[in-house]
Short mmCIF file of C-alpha atoms in Angstrom, two decimals:
data_model
loop_
_atom_site.label_atom_id
_atom_site.label_comp_id
_atom_site.label_asym_id
_atom_site.label_seq_id
_atom_site.Cartn_x
_atom_site.Cartn_y
_atom_site.Cartn_z
CA MET T 1 -75.74 -10.30 19.32
CA LYS T 2 -77.76 -13.47 18.88
CA SER T 3 -78.44 -15.82 21.76
CA VAL T 4 -79.66 -19.39 22.25
CA ASP T 5 -80.50 -21.38 25.33
CA VAL T 6 -78.69 -24.52 24.14
CA ALA T 7 -75.97 -24.62 21.49
CA ILE T 8 -75.14 -28.11 20.22
CA VAL T 9 -71.86 -28.23 18.33
CA GLY T 10 -72.03 -31.11 15.87
CA GLY T 11 -75.01 -32.23 13.82
CA GLY T 12 -74.27 -35.94 13.58
CA VAL T 13 -76.43 -38.55 15.25
CA VAL T 14 -75.40 -37.55 18.80
CA GLY T 15 -76.01 -33.83 18.29
CA SER T 16 -79.24 -34.34 16.36
CA SER T 17 -80.45 -36.81 18.99
CA THR T 18 -79.74 -34.29 21.75
CA ALA T 19 -81.89 -31.68 20.02
CA PHE T 20 -84.65 -34.23 19.37
CA HIS T 21 -84.73 -35.39 22.99
CA LEU T 22 -84.64 -31.87 24.43
CA LEU T 23 -87.90 -31.25 22.59
CA LYS T 24 -89.24 -34.66 23.59
CA HIS T 25 -88.68 -33.79 27.25
CA GLY T 26 -90.53 -30.50 26.92
CA PHE T 27 -87.66 -28.03 26.61
CA THR T 28 -89.08 -24.74 25.34
CA GLY T 29 -85.96 -22.61 24.97
CA ARG T 30 -84.08 -21.79 21.78
CA ILE T 31 -81.89 -24.61 20.48
CA ALA T 32 -79.25 -24.37 17.75
CA ILE T 33 -77.22 -27.12 16.10
CA ILE T 34 -73.92 -25.70 14.84
CA GLU T 35 -72.35 -27.76 12.06
CA LYS T 36 -69.42 -26.70 9.90
CA ASP T 37 -69.86 -29.51 7.34
CA ALA T 38 -73.11 -28.44 5.71
CA SER T 39 -73.14 -31.59 3.55
CA PHE T 40 -72.66 -33.90 6.59
CA ASN T 41 -70.64 -36.10 4.22
CA TYR T 42 -67.56 -36.15 6.44
CA SER T 43 -69.23 -36.64 9.80
CA CYS T 44 -68.44 -39.67 11.94
CA THR T 45 -72.05 -40.76 11.45
CA ALA T 46 -72.17 -40.59 7.66
CA ARG T 47 -69.03 -42.72 7.33
CA ALA T 48 -69.87 -45.27 10.01
CA VAL T 49 -70.35 -48.98 9.28
CA GLY T 50 -73.71 -48.83 11.06
CA GLY T 51 -73.52 -51.65 13.60
CA ILE T 52 -75.63 -51.88 16.73
CA ARG T 53 -74.81 -54.46 19.38
CA GLN T 54 -75.17 -55.33 23.03
CA GLN T 55 -71.87 -57.22 23.25
CA PHE T 56 -69.90 -54.76 25.37
CA SER T 57 -67.90 -55.14 28.58
CA CYS T 58 -69.36 -52.12 30.43
CA PRO T 59 -72.98 -52.30 31.59
CA GLU T 60 -73.63 -48.68 30.58
CA ASN T 61 -72.64 -49.40 26.98
CA ILE T 62 -75.00 -52.36 26.88
CA GLN T 63 -77.83 -50.23 28.23
CA LEU T 64 -77.08 -47.38 25.83
CA SER T 65 -77.36 -49.71 22.86
CA GLN T 66 -80.51 -51.30 24.27
CA TYR T 67 -82.09 -47.85 24.35
CA GLY T 68 -81.05 -47.47 20.71
CA LEU T 69 -82.73 -50.76 19.82
CA LYS T 70 -85.97 -49.67 21.46
CA PHE T 71 -85.72 -46.33 19.72
CA ILE T 72 -85.36 -48.01 16.32
CA ALA T 73 -88.28 -50.32 17.06
CA ALA T 74 -90.47 -47.27 17.74
CA LEU T 75 -89.43 -45.25 14.68
CA ASN T 76 -92.81 -45.51 12.99
CA THR T 77 -94.52 -44.20 16.10
CA GLN T 78 -92.14 -41.26 16.47
CA PHE T 79 -91.48 -40.33 12.83
CA GLY T 80 -94.39 -41.72 10.84
CA PRO T 81 -95.19 -44.94 8.96
CA ASP T 82 -92.50 -44.45 6.31
CA ALA T 83 -89.59 -44.10 8.75
CA ASP T 84 -87.11 -46.89 8.05
CA VAL T 85 -83.39 -47.06 8.83
CA GLY T 86 -82.94 -50.44 7.14
CA PHE T 87 -82.21 -52.36 10.33
CA ARG T 88 -80.85 -55.83 9.50
CA GLU T 89 -81.08 -57.99 12.62
CA GLN T 90 -78.47 -60.53 11.50
CA GLY T 91 -76.48 -60.51 14.73
CA TYR T 92 -72.87 -60.25 15.84
CA LEU T 93 -70.39 -63.09 16.28
CA LEU T 94 -67.44 -62.26 18.54
CA LEU T 95 -64.76 -64.95 18.35
CA ALA T 96 -62.17 -65.67 21.04
CA SER T 97 -58.85 -67.48 21.19
CA PRO T 98 -57.95 -69.47 24.32
CA SER T 99 -56.30 -66.38 25.83
CA GLY T 100 -59.50 -64.39 25.38
CA LEU T 101 -61.95 -67.06 26.55
CA ALA T 102 -62.26 -65.93 30.18
CA ALA T 103 -63.01 -62.34 29.15
CA LEU T 104 -65.55 -63.48 26.57
CA LYS T 105 -67.35 -65.65 29.13
CA SER T 106 -67.39 -62.83 31.68
CA ASN T 107 -68.76 -60.39 29.12
CA VAL T 108 -71.47 -62.80 28.00
CA ASP T 109 -72.54 -63.35 31.61
CA LEU T 110 -72.86 -59.59 32.06
CA GLN T 111 -74.74 -59.15 28.79
CA ARG T 112 -77.17 -61.94 29.63
CA SER T 113 -77.77 -60.49 33.09
CA LEU T 114 -78.94 -57.30 31.37
CA GLY T 115 -81.27 -59.19 29.03
CA ALA T 116 -79.12 -59.65 25.93
CA ASP T 117 -79.90 -62.72 23.83
CA ILE T 118 -76.37 -64.13 23.45
CA ASP T 119 -75.24 -67.74 23.02
CA LEU T 120 -71.74 -68.89 23.95
CA LEU T 121 -70.66 -71.55 21.44
CA ASP T 122 -67.71 -73.91 21.54
CA PRO T 123 -65.72 -74.64 18.34
CA ALA T 124 -67.88 -77.62 17.35
CA GLN T 125 -71.07 -75.59 17.79
CA LEU T 126 -69.52 -72.70 15.86
CA LYS T 127 -68.73 -75.02 12.95
CA SER T 128 -72.28 -76.34 12.99
CA VAL T 129 -73.86 -72.88 12.98
CA CYS T 130 -71.27 -71.18 10.75
CA PRO T 131 -69.83 -73.89 8.47
CA TRP T 132 -67.80 -71.31 6.54
CA LEU T 133 -65.53 -70.72 9.55
CA GLU T 134 -62.10 -72.22 10.02
CA THR T 135 -62.24 -72.84 13.77
CA SER T 136 -58.56 -73.66 14.34
CA GLY T 137 -57.21 -71.52 17.15
CA LEU T 138 -60.67 -70.61 18.42
CA ALA T 139 -61.89 -71.39 21.93
CA ALA T 140 -65.43 -70.03 21.63
CA GLY T 141 -67.69 -67.51 19.99
CA ALA T 142 -70.49 -65.30 21.33
CA LEU T 143 -73.39 -65.18 18.88
CA SER T 144 -76.43 -62.96 19.30
CA ARG T 145 -79.79 -64.47 18.42
CA SER T 146 -81.65 -61.15 18.44
CA GLY T 147 -81.11 -57.47 19.17
CA GLU T 148 -77.95 -56.96 17.12
CA GLY T 149 -77.23 -56.08 13.52
CA TRP T 150 -76.76 -52.93 11.46
CA LEU T 151 -78.65 -50.02 9.97
CA ASP T 152 -78.20 -47.09 7.62
CA PRO T 153 -76.33 -44.39 9.61
CA GLU T 154 -77.18 -41.41 7.44
CA THR T 155 -80.90 -42.18 7.47
CA LEU T 156 -81.01 -42.29 11.28
CA MET T 157 -79.08 -39.03 11.54
CA THR T 158 -81.30 -37.34 8.97
CA LEU T 159 -84.54 -38.47 10.61
CA LEU T 160 -83.45 -37.08 13.98
CA ARG T 161 -82.19 -33.80 12.55
CA LYS T 162 -85.22 -33.17 10.31
CA GLN T 163 -87.61 -33.89 13.18
CA ALA T 164 -85.76 -31.41 15.39
CA LEU T 165 -85.63 -28.73 12.69
CA ALA T 166 -89.32 -29.18 11.94
CA LYS T 167 -90.07 -28.32 15.56
CA GLY T 168 -88.07 -25.12 15.68
CA VAL T 169 -84.44 -26.11 16.22
CA GLU T 170 -82.12 -23.89 14.18
CA LEU T 171 -79.34 -25.35 12.04
CA VAL T 172 -76.38 -22.95 11.95
CA LYS T 173 -73.97 -23.86 9.15
CA ASP T 174 -70.87 -22.36 10.68
CA GLU T 175 -67.72 -23.21 12.62
CA VAL T 176 -66.95 -22.41 16.25
CA ILE T 177 -63.56 -20.67 16.37
CA GLY T 178 -63.63 -19.37 19.94
CA ILE T 179 -65.33 -19.92 23.29
CA ASP T 180 -65.66 -17.26 25.95
CA ARG T 181 -66.20 -18.32 29.53
CA SER T 182 -66.06 -17.19 33.08
CA ALA T 183 -64.56 -19.35 35.80
CA ALA T 184 -67.77 -21.34 36.13
CA ALA T 185 -69.66 -21.12 32.83
CA VAL T 186 -69.44 -20.73 29.08
CA THR T 187 -70.87 -17.34 28.07
CA SER T 188 -70.59 -17.11 24.28
CA LEU T 189 -69.22 -18.66 21.10
CA ALA T 190 -67.32 -16.99 18.30
CA LEU T 191 -68.42 -18.25 14.87
CA ARG T 192 -66.29 -18.01 11.76
CA GLU T 193 -69.06 -16.43 9.70
CA GLY T 194 -71.74 -15.45 12.18
CA GLY T 195 -70.01 -13.39 14.86
CA GLN T 196 -70.75 -13.94 18.54
CA LEU T 197 -73.48 -16.22 19.89
CA ILE T 198 -74.51 -15.98 23.55
CA VAL T 199 -75.30 -19.42 24.97
CA GLY T 200 -77.09 -20.71 28.01
CA ALA T 201 -75.57 -24.19 27.66
CA LEU T 202 -73.04 -25.77 25.31
CA VAL T 203 -73.15 -29.42 24.25
CA ASN T 204 -69.94 -30.79 22.75
CA ALA T 205 -71.14 -33.29 20.14
CA ALA T 206 -68.34 -32.46 17.72
CA GLY T 207 -67.29 -36.04 17.01
CA ALA T 208 -63.67 -36.33 15.95
CA GLY T 209 -63.27 -32.58 16.55
CA ALA T 210 -64.42 -32.75 20.17
CA GLY T 211 -60.97 -32.34 21.69
CA ALA T 212 -60.23 -29.27 19.57
CA LEU T 213 -63.58 -27.72 20.52
CA ALA T 214 -62.98 -28.34 24.24
CA ALA T 215 -59.53 -26.76 23.95
CA LEU T 216 -61.17 -23.49 22.85
CA ALA T 217 -62.72 -23.40 26.32
CA GLY T 218 -59.44 -24.26 28.03
CA ILE T 219 -60.54 -27.86 28.67
CA GLN T 220 -58.24 -30.82 28.08
CA LEU T 221 -60.26 -33.58 26.41
CA PRO T 222 -58.33 -36.64 25.13
CA VAL T 223 -60.54 -37.09 22.07
CA GLY T 224 -59.35 -36.70 18.51
CA PRO T 225 -59.64 -38.20 15.04
CA ARG T 226 -58.31 -41.61 14.08
CA LYS T 227 -58.33 -42.64 10.44
CA ARG T 228 -60.07 -45.93 9.63
CA TYR T 229 -60.53 -47.71 6.30
CA VAL T 230 -63.68 -49.57 5.29
CA TYR T 231 -63.38 -51.95 2.34
CA VAL T 232 -66.28 -53.16 0.19
CA LEU T 233 -65.60 -56.73 -0.92
CA ASP T 234 -67.01 -58.76 -3.78
CA CYS T 235 -66.79 -62.51 -3.17
CA PRO T 236 -68.98 -64.39 -5.70
CA ALA T 237 -68.24 -67.75 -4.07
CA ALA T 238 -69.69 -66.73 -0.71
CA SER T 239 -72.74 -68.79 0.25
CA GLU T 240 -76.18 -67.33 0.80
CA ALA T 241 -75.93 -68.48 4.42
CA LEU T 242 -72.80 -66.37 4.89
CA ARG T 243 -74.47 -63.40 3.18
CA SER T 244 -77.37 -63.65 5.62
CA GLY T 245 -75.08 -64.31 8.57
CA PRO T 246 -73.78 -62.10 11.39
CA LEU T 247 -71.11 -59.45 11.62
CA HIS T 248 -67.92 -61.37 12.47
CA VAL T 249 -65.23 -60.06 14.81
CA ASP T 250 -62.04 -62.12 14.77
CA PRO T 251 -59.54 -62.40 17.66
CA SER T 252 -57.00 -60.82 15.31
CA GLY T 253 -59.17 -57.70 15.22
CA PHE T 254 -60.67 -57.66 11.73
CA TYR T 255 -64.43 -57.46 11.24
CA LEU T 256 -66.57 -58.62 8.35
CA ARG T 257 -70.24 -58.07 7.72
CA PRO T 258 -72.61 -58.69 4.80
CA GLU T 259 -73.85 -55.71 2.79
CA GLY T 260 -76.27 -56.85 0.11
CA ARG T 261 -74.27 -58.80 -2.46
CA HIS T 262 -71.05 -57.44 -1.00
CA PHE T 263 -69.28 -57.46 2.36
CA LEU T 264 -67.70 -54.71 4.48
CA SER T 265 -64.42 -55.28 6.28
CA GLY T 266 -61.85 -53.35 8.28
CA LEU T 267 -59.17 -53.61 10.94
CA SER T 268 -58.16 -51.01 13.51
CA PRO T 269 -54.38 -50.49 13.56
CA ALA T 270 -52.15 -50.91 16.58
CA PRO T 271 -50.90 -47.63 18.08
CA ASP T 272 -47.62 -47.86 16.16
CA GLU T 273 -49.53 -48.48 12.91
CA GLU T 274 -51.83 -45.46 13.03
CA PRO T 275 -51.91 -43.58 9.71
CA SER T 276 -49.78 -40.45 9.89
CA SER T 277 -52.16 -38.49 7.67
CA LEU T 278 -55.73 -37.62 8.58
CA ASP T 279 -56.85 -37.11 5.00
CA TRP T 280 -59.60 -39.05 3.20
CA ASP T 281 -57.39 -41.18 0.95
CA VAL T 282 -57.71 -44.98 1.14
CA ASP T 283 -54.65 -47.17 1.65
CA TYR T 284 -55.44 -50.35 -0.29
CA SER T 285 -52.21 -52.00 0.85
CA TRP T 286 -53.66 -52.06 4.39
CA PHE T 287 -56.27 -54.51 3.14
CA ASP T 288 -53.91 -56.52 0.94
CA GLU T 289 -51.17 -56.93 3.52
CA ARG T 290 -52.94 -56.86 6.88
CA ILE T 291 -56.60 -57.86 6.47
CA TRP T 292 -56.84 -60.24 3.53
CA PRO T 293 -54.44 -62.89 4.94
CA LEU T 294 -56.36 -62.96 8.24
CA LEU T 295 -59.74 -63.00 6.51
CA ALA T 296 -58.82 -65.82 4.12
CA GLU T 297 -57.43 -67.89 6.99
CA ARG T 298 -60.59 -67.57 9.07
CA ILE T 299 -63.12 -67.77 6.20
CA PRO T 300 -61.36 -69.64 3.36
CA VAL T 301 -63.90 -68.69 0.69
CA PHE T 302 -62.40 -65.18 0.83
CA GLU T 303 -59.14 -66.44 -0.64
CA THR T 304 -60.68 -65.19 -3.90
CA LEU T 305 -62.27 -61.75 -3.83
CA LYS T 306 -62.16 -58.27 -5.30
CA VAL T 307 -62.14 -54.94 -3.50
CA ALA T 308 -65.08 -53.23 -5.16
CA ASN T 309 -64.87 -49.94 -3.26
CA ALA T 310 -63.55 -48.39 -0.06
CA TRP T 311 -63.88 -45.28 2.06
CA VAL T 312 -62.28 -43.51 5.00
CA GLY T 313 -64.00 -42.56 8.24
CA HIS T 314 -62.59 -40.75 11.26
CA TYR T 315 -63.27 -42.23 14.69
CA ASP T 316 -63.82 -39.85 17.60
CA PHE T 317 -61.14 -41.73 19.53
CA ASN T 318 -60.82 -41.40 23.31
CA ALA T 319 -57.13 -41.97 23.93
CA HIS T 320 -57.68 -42.15 27.70
CA ASP T 321 -59.66 -45.41 27.87
CA GLU T 322 -61.57 -45.82 24.56
CA ASN T 323 -64.92 -45.24 26.23
CA GLY T 324 -67.55 -42.55 25.93
CA ILE T 325 -67.26 -39.34 27.95
CA ILE T 326 -70.77 -38.22 28.82
CA GLY T 327 -72.18 -35.57 31.11
CA PRO T 328 -71.44 -32.14 32.58
CA HIS T 329 -68.08 -30.60 33.32
CA PRO T 330 -67.71 -30.67 37.13
CA LEU T 331 -66.56 -27.03 37.31
CA ILE T 332 -68.05 -25.42 34.20
CA SER T 333 -71.72 -25.83 34.94
CA ASN T 334 -73.14 -25.41 31.43
CA PHE T 335 -70.59 -27.40 29.38
CA TYR T 336 -71.75 -30.92 28.49
CA PHE T 337 -69.69 -33.74 26.98
CA ALA T 338 -71.03 -36.28 24.48
CA ASN T 339 -67.74 -37.52 23.11
CA GLY T 340 -65.11 -40.18 22.59
CA PHE T 341 -67.15 -43.23 21.60
CA SER T 342 -64.25 -44.71 19.64
CA GLY T 343 -66.39 -46.23 16.92
CA HIS T 344 -69.70 -46.99 18.63
CA GLY T 345 -71.25 -43.53 18.73
CA LEU T 346 -73.86 -44.25 16.07
CA GLN T 347 -75.58 -47.06 17.95
CA GLN T 348 -75.46 -45.12 21.22
CA GLY T 349 -76.44 -41.77 19.72
CA PRO T 350 -80.16 -41.97 20.57
CA ALA T 351 -79.44 -42.83 24.21
CA VAL T 352 -76.64 -40.30 24.63
CA GLY T 353 -78.84 -37.55 23.23
CA ASN T 354 -81.55 -38.57 25.67
CA ALA T 355 -79.06 -38.55 28.57
CA ILE T 356 -77.76 -35.06 27.80
CA ALA T 357 -81.32 -33.79 27.41
CA GLU T 358 -82.24 -35.26 30.80
CA LEU T 359 -79.31 -33.45 32.41
CA ILE T 360 -80.34 -30.12 30.90
CA VAL T 361 -84.08 -30.45 31.49
CA PHE T 362 -84.19 -32.36 34.78
CA GLY T 363 -80.74 -31.80 36.27
CA GLY T 364 -79.89 -35.51 36.40
CA TYR T 365 -80.12 -38.87 34.66
CA LYS T 366 -83.49 -40.58 34.67
CA THR T 367 -83.15 -43.44 32.15
CA ILE T 368 -79.55 -44.74 32.50
CA ASP T 369 -77.11 -43.80 35.26
CA LEU T 370 -74.00 -42.66 33.39
CA GLU T 371 -72.06 -41.16 36.30
CA ARG T 372 -69.13 -43.55 35.77
CA MET T 373 -68.76 -42.29 32.21
CA GLY T 374 -68.36 -38.67 33.29
CA TYR T 375 -65.45 -36.31 32.70
CA GLU T 376 -64.41 -36.54 36.34
CA ARG T 377 -62.55 -39.77 35.61
CA ILE T 378 -60.35 -37.87 33.16
CA LEU T 379 -59.47 -35.31 35.84
CA ARG T 380 -58.75 -38.09 38.35
CA ARG T 381 -56.71 -39.99 35.74
CA GLU T 382 -58.83 -43.04 36.36
CA ARG T 383 -59.87 -45.39 33.59
CA TYR T 384 -63.26 -46.86 32.93
CA GLY T 385 -62.40 -48.68 29.75
CA GLU T 386 -64.47 -50.58 27.24
CA THR T 387 -62.64 -53.70 26.07
CA ASN T 388 -64.98 -54.69 23.24
CA ILE T 389 -63.78 -52.07 20.76
CA ILE T 390 -63.96 -52.96 17.07
#
């Protein structure tokens, strides 16, 4: 029977980052990444929109993304002179209605206190900076001047994974179908193709499948897939200023960001609007009926556009409080959570991988204190929610 010291289930950006950082912190044991989707085409990472921002409501989420920004800035040092994830530092613009103004101000104060470069603009200032906006119904907008934008998700994931594999991490293209454990520890994994695998530690980085993986160990984890549509829009009348502008987040919930000569847009559904099927088929009526009217009202130039393409991604959605669940299980000593980021796992992947590696190597957090994001809050039925979910 084979054995590894650390088994990481999930080879997306979080799992690959965990392997990378274990090596970075001097871990010398055997590490395996177990990934059932050998193509990685259907991972949360590969189908992400690629944003990275500091505009969150929880200090830990701000710090996690700040680590990611520093990590991206140091790519050439860590991966060589040709490492490039296509980071476009065009910013985020989070808009607020009068009912959301107090929360926006509070969040901006927190973000600034942690070093984020965010301006709070009133409607007149918004119109001056973003003349394409229809500012009716807006009370303010929070616009980043630096440290926010977007990157290529697959490139970041691939860089991390290839670096880890080059230094001895094993990629096991298989599926975990069973977990054996004692009262206090996971002992082995059952693989669909590869039999039993004895493990010293298990990291759950399974993305949208994290809840199902935890259930194999008898653990209730409120994380599962949520279907989200991303639409690629062609709007020839859009100005060059808009094309070089920020990612917009409207009070109604839709987002819009430039992507070369096109734009990407989407809108998360309300709980009673969630798609009933978790397949990979796009619903174009969701754009026509729910997004386009809102988009054209806020940015009138989008009254005329064409949907050039679209795709489906699955969020690893934390139904408990829509915030990441990070850290060890309080009773199962070698089971680690890196789950439930509800759409912002890509940007926090480098930092989360570092955090899990610190726990395994050093026995505690050294870079960012993530105790409040631990699984204990799920057991206590306490919430530590993130309100700035897109």
